[in-house]
Amino acid sequence: MKIIAVATKDLIRFTRSLFLIGMVLVVPLLLTGLIYFAFGSMAGGGTSMIAIKVGVVNHDALPAESPLDAPLGTSIHDMFFDESVKSWIAAGDYADEPAARAALNAQEIGVAVIIPKTFSEDYLAGKTGTVITILQDPTLTIGPTVVRDMVTALLDGVAGGGIANKVIGERLAANGQNFEAALIPAVFEQYAAWYADFQRALFHTPEKAALVVISPAGSGEAAKPMQGMMGLVFAGQLIFFSFFTGAYAMNSILQESEEGTLARMFTTPTNRTAILSGKFLAVFFIVMIQGVVLIAAGRILFGIHWGQPVSVMLSLAGQMTASVGLAVLLVSFIKTSKQAGFVFGGALTMLGMLSGLFSTNINMPAAFAALGNFTPQGWVLKAWKLTLASQPAGEILLPFIVLVAMGLVMFIIGANMFRKRFA
Amino acid sequence: MIRIFDLATKDLLQIVRDKRSLVFLIAMPIVFTLFMGFAYRGDGAEEPIDARIALGWVNEDGDGALSTQLYDLLSNSDSVKLVVLSADSVEESLRKGDVAGVLVVPAGYSQAMTASPLRLTLVADLNSTNGQSLFQLLRAPLTQLASSVEIARLGAETVGKAGDVTELDAAFAAAAQAWTEVDSAALIHVEMAVAEEAGSWYGDNPYNQASPGILVMFAILGLVSSAQILVSERKLRTLQRMITTSLRPWQIVGGHLLAMFAIVFFQIVLLVIFGQLLLGVDYARQPLAILMISIAFGLWIASMGLLIGTIAKDDTQVVLASLMAMFLFSAMGGTWFPIETTSGAFAAISKAMPSAWAMNGYQNILIRGLGVGSAWQPIAILLAFALGFFALAVWRFRRMELV
């Protein structure tokens, strides 16, 4: 009962700390909220991403006798001004390359497409030296890649039309038939219609697409990358702030020691083990409450699917054990509460970094990724990744066992140091 | 004026004596810069490594013409490395990370020439960047394959042998062979729009992005130390005692602001020198522009620190407010992720963030290779924000005196 009383007292004290409430709940929700605001609208399948600003310089002209109705440059130009891309491409015409470069430098556009005068002529003649130049703002990555892929896809379409013509001509000849010139436009048109439908289906109509993507654990359901990303980001926040909360809450032992109230408690009939156990229990509860609240908030506010309930419980339990254990160990090394800022801010941030909490969506080098095997945060992240991937409880057992073991070892070492200090 | 310097010196000495401050001001930003640059560069191995993404291959179509052709296309790819798997090893291989995705070719796939449309399944973890890349990388080979099938059908129809397997096979083979001679990517030349050529731009040196990003982020956090001094003075009643002296209120505000600016500016200079000498970030190509951007940015941070110092009631509130300011301005300023990847609303709001303008100023010099002229707009906006925050801080300070 004394242990519960001490724990209750500490819990009440924690809830009166605006700083703790801020760090425990507000800051992780704020951070995830910012990420959700940045990317979350795309999680629901919306395409509200900022429009790519493209400048087009088209000097392409058809040679005197050409099988094409219009220069290839016109097709490329028109592609960027088409109604179907208006929501994500904002295109404008520029007279020449210097004008486009000036617009790029002034950040009026992010990408410029420069189509030279003899592009169609040289293309039809089979010459490869004439190229379309894509000038890009060097700080951008997605926009220029999208533009390059669009131009490549269009050129592939043109190439396919040429191949269709060639192959049909060969097959007619092989079958002893003549290839009428009048056939050429019809072949181009049929092929072009098929090609446009194919590309549209590939990117916009999964039920007709030639390639459908499913997640590994999904039973045929389509994968939702943005939701997955939000889950990982939030898991990273949950883990980081769970360890921070544990350490900060445990700091109350040092604060009470400095204020003199701990010494007074030791003079009471309540034995020291009970007092310290009460304090550890309070930290355990605060970390648990934080975890439960944030998981619920993640589900309600950001639509994160945490996975199977038992897996979630195992991951949360492992996280709590490890964070309390590390908190006890860290604070046992600290002499005064003033040192706590350095230890919590510096050590926990470093551990978080090495564990990959701040790079959940970045492809880290293998050597770096292996570092997470040596940190409790790394194992917690493993557990949550498996949980978010809807893996069954059996898959979470190994990380859970490792976390409990790590937590217990750290707890025992830290508790022994406290016992010696307050003996 | 002397009194302002005296007060600023007093503040600086207090900060420097606290070792924890030095950790946050110097060590952590350096460590984070190295980390972020390392994360985006990889392990930096000099020797060429196989950078292809491992793609599992499960073929239930046997030696069908289409699956064989697709296998050949993917085997010759520079971007994916095929790993042949059995159907029951798919989940295990993905879970272990042996492959980033698995392409499953269903039984009867090659009969699509005469029957139903082609359809393949890619099992991939789209939470990983490799998994996301696989879909894009498969587009071209799949398009070529499907195109060859469509051309075969068109050819068979044209010669009056629609559905004839021999004719279809012959046309398909001819089309597939013709596709091997097509290289549309070779007709496109991508060029960075930089004002002048330099040894390494963003593509070569990831620290060009990481260094200014971490600099902006930690400069905001750096105001914790200086804002805490103002709070301590108020709590210990030192501030009230100072007011009773011949020091004018504007001198007190000026002294504290100067100290905050000095700390932030010192940190910026240190990180710039670190980036220049050790990370290969060419801040020195436009030293005047970098200096002016840094001064304007430092003034804004100092003003914000002053405001936080006048609002917060104790140290923990300073830390909390500073952290929230750091997170908010960093995220919305483009220091964590490029603004181009965000939603339209987020991108629009980020244009109003002073941190975004600071990043813009540094990127203009470091990545876009522009000159001093490109720095004027970011500087003007940062100074405007500095003035705004300063005005708010002074207003708060005057109200504080009366308490």
Coordinates of C-alpha atoms in Angstrom, one line a residue, chain B residues 117-259:
Chain B
P117 CA -5.3 -8.5 -70.4
L118 CA -1.9 -8.8 -68.8
R119 CA -1.9 -8.4 -65.0
L120 CA 1.0 -8.9 -62.6
T121 CA 1.2 -8.6 -58.8
L122 CA 4.0 -6.8 -57.0
V123 CA 4.2 -7.6 -53.3
A124 CA 6.2 -4.8 -51.8
D125 CA 6.5 -2.8 -48.6
L126 CA 5.6 0.6 -49.8
N127 CA 6.7 2.0 -46.4
S128 CA 10.2 1.6 -47.7
T129 CA 11.8 3.7 -50.3
N130 CA 13.0 0.7 -52.2
G131 CA 9.5 -0.7 -52.3
Q132 CA 8.2 2.5 -53.6
S133 CA 10.9 2.7 -56.3
L134 CA 10.2 -0.8 -57.6
F135 CA 6.8 0.3 -58.9
Q136 CA 8.4 3.1 -60.9
L137 CA 11.3 0.9 -62.1
L138 CA 8.9 -1.8 -63.4
R139 CA 6.9 0.6 -65.5
A140 CA 9.3 0.7 -68.5
P141 CA 9.9 -3.1 -68.9
L142 CA 6.2 -3.8 -68.4
T143 CA 5.2 -1.2 -70.9
Q144 CA 7.6 -2.7 -73.5
L145 CA 6.2 -6.2 -72.9
A146 CA 2.6 -5.1 -73.1
S147 CA 3.4 -3.0 -76.1
S148 CA 5.0 -6.0 -77.9
V149 CA 1.8 -8.0 -77.1
E150 CA -0.4 -5.2 -78.5
I151 CA 1.7 -4.8 -81.6
A152 CA 1.5 -8.6 -82.1
R153 CA -2.3 -8.4 -81.9
L154 CA -2.5 -5.5 -84.3
G155 CA -0.2 -7.2 -86.7
A156 CA -2.2 -10.5 -86.6
E157 CA -5.4 -8.6 -87.2
T158 CA -3.9 -6.6 -90.1
V159 CA -2.7 -9.7 -91.9
G160 CA -6.1 -11.3 -91.3
K161 CA -4.8 -13.9 -88.8
A162 CA -6.3 -12.6 -85.5
G163 CA -5.8 -15.2 -82.8
D164 CA -3.3 -17.3 -84.8
V165 CA -0.7 -18.3 -82.3
T166 CA 2.1 -18.8 -84.8
E167 CA 1.5 -15.3 -86.3
L168 CA 1.2 -13.8 -82.8
D169 CA 4.5 -15.4 -81.7
A170 CA 6.4 -14.2 -84.7
A171 CA 5.1 -10.6 -84.4
F172 CA 5.7 -10.6 -80.7
A173 CA 9.3 -11.7 -81.2
A174 CA 9.9 -9.1 -83.8
A175 CA 8.4 -6.3 -81.6
A176 CA 10.4 -7.4 -78.6
Q177 CA 13.6 -7.4 -80.6
A178 CA 12.8 -3.9 -81.9
W179 CA 12.3 -2.6 -78.4
T180 CA 15.8 -3.7 -77.4
E181 CA 17.1 -1.0 -79.8
V182 CA 15.0 1.8 -78.3
D183 CA 16.5 4.0 -75.6
S184 CA 14.2 7.0 -75.0
A185 CA 16.2 8.1 -72.0
A186 CA 19.2 8.8 -74.3
L187 CA 17.1 11.5 -76.0
I188 CA 16.8 13.5 -72.8
H189 CA 19.6 15.5 -71.2
V190 CA 19.0 16.6 -67.6
E191 CA 20.9 19.6 -66.4
M192 CA 21.0 21.5 -63.1
A193 CA 20.2 25.2 -63.5
V194 CA 23.1 26.5 -61.6
A195 CA 24.5 30.0 -62.1
E196 CA 28.0 28.8 -62.3
E197 CA 29.7 25.5 -62.4
A198 CA 31.2 24.3 -59.2
G199 CA 33.0 21.2 -57.9
S200 CA 30.1 19.6 -56.2
W201 CA 26.4 20.6 -56.1
Y202 CA 23.6 19.0 -54.3
G203 CA 23.8 15.7 -56.2
D204 CA 27.4 15.2 -55.2
N205 CA 27.5 16.6 -51.6
P206 CA 24.5 15.9 -49.4
Y207 CA 25.9 18.2 -46.8
N208 CA 24.9 21.1 -49.0
Q209 CA 21.3 20.3 -47.9
A210 CA 22.0 18.9 -44.4
S211 CA 24.4 21.7 -43.2
P212 CA 22.1 24.7 -43.6
G213 CA 19.1 22.7 -42.5
I214 CA 20.7 21.7 -39.2
L215 CA 22.1 25.2 -38.8
V216 CA 18.6 26.7 -39.0
M217 CA 17.1 24.1 -36.7
F218 CA 19.6 24.3 -34.0
A219 CA 19.9 28.1 -34.1
I220 CA 16.3 28.2 -33.0
L221 CA 17.0 25.7 -30.2
G222 CA 20.1 27.7 -29.2
L223 CA 17.9 30.5 -27.8
V224 CA 17.0 28.3 -24.8
S225 CA 20.2 29.3 -23.0
S226 CA 19.8 33.0 -23.5
A227 CA 16.0 33.1 -22.9
Q228 CA 16.5 31.3 -19.6
I229 CA 18.7 34.1 -18.4
L230 CA 15.9 36.6 -18.7
V231 CA 13.6 34.3 -16.9
S232 CA 16.1 33.7 -14.1
E233 CA 16.6 37.4 -13.7
R234 CA 12.9 37.9 -13.3
K235 CA 12.5 35.1 -10.8
L236 CA 15.5 36.1 -8.7
R237 CA 14.3 39.8 -8.8
T238 CA 17.5 40.8 -10.4
L239 CA 15.7 42.4 -13.3
Q240 CA 13.6 44.5 -10.9
R241 CA 16.7 45.6 -9.2
M242 CA 18.3 46.6 -12.5
I243 CA 15.3 48.7 -13.3
T244 CA 15.9 50.7 -10.1
T245 CA 19.4 51.6 -11.4
S246 CA 20.2 54.2 -13.9
L247 CA 19.8 51.6 -16.6
R248 CA 17.0 52.5 -19.0
P249 CA 14.6 49.8 -19.9
W250 CA 15.6 50.0 -23.6
Q251 CA 19.2 49.4 -22.5
I252 CA 18.2 46.3 -20.6
V253 CA 16.3 45.0 -23.6
G254 CA 19.1 45.9 -25.9
G255 CA 21.7 44.2 -23.7
H256 CA 19.8 41.0 -23.6
L257 CA 19.0 41.1 -27.3
L258 CA 22.7 41.6 -28.1
A259 CA 23.7 38.6 -25.9

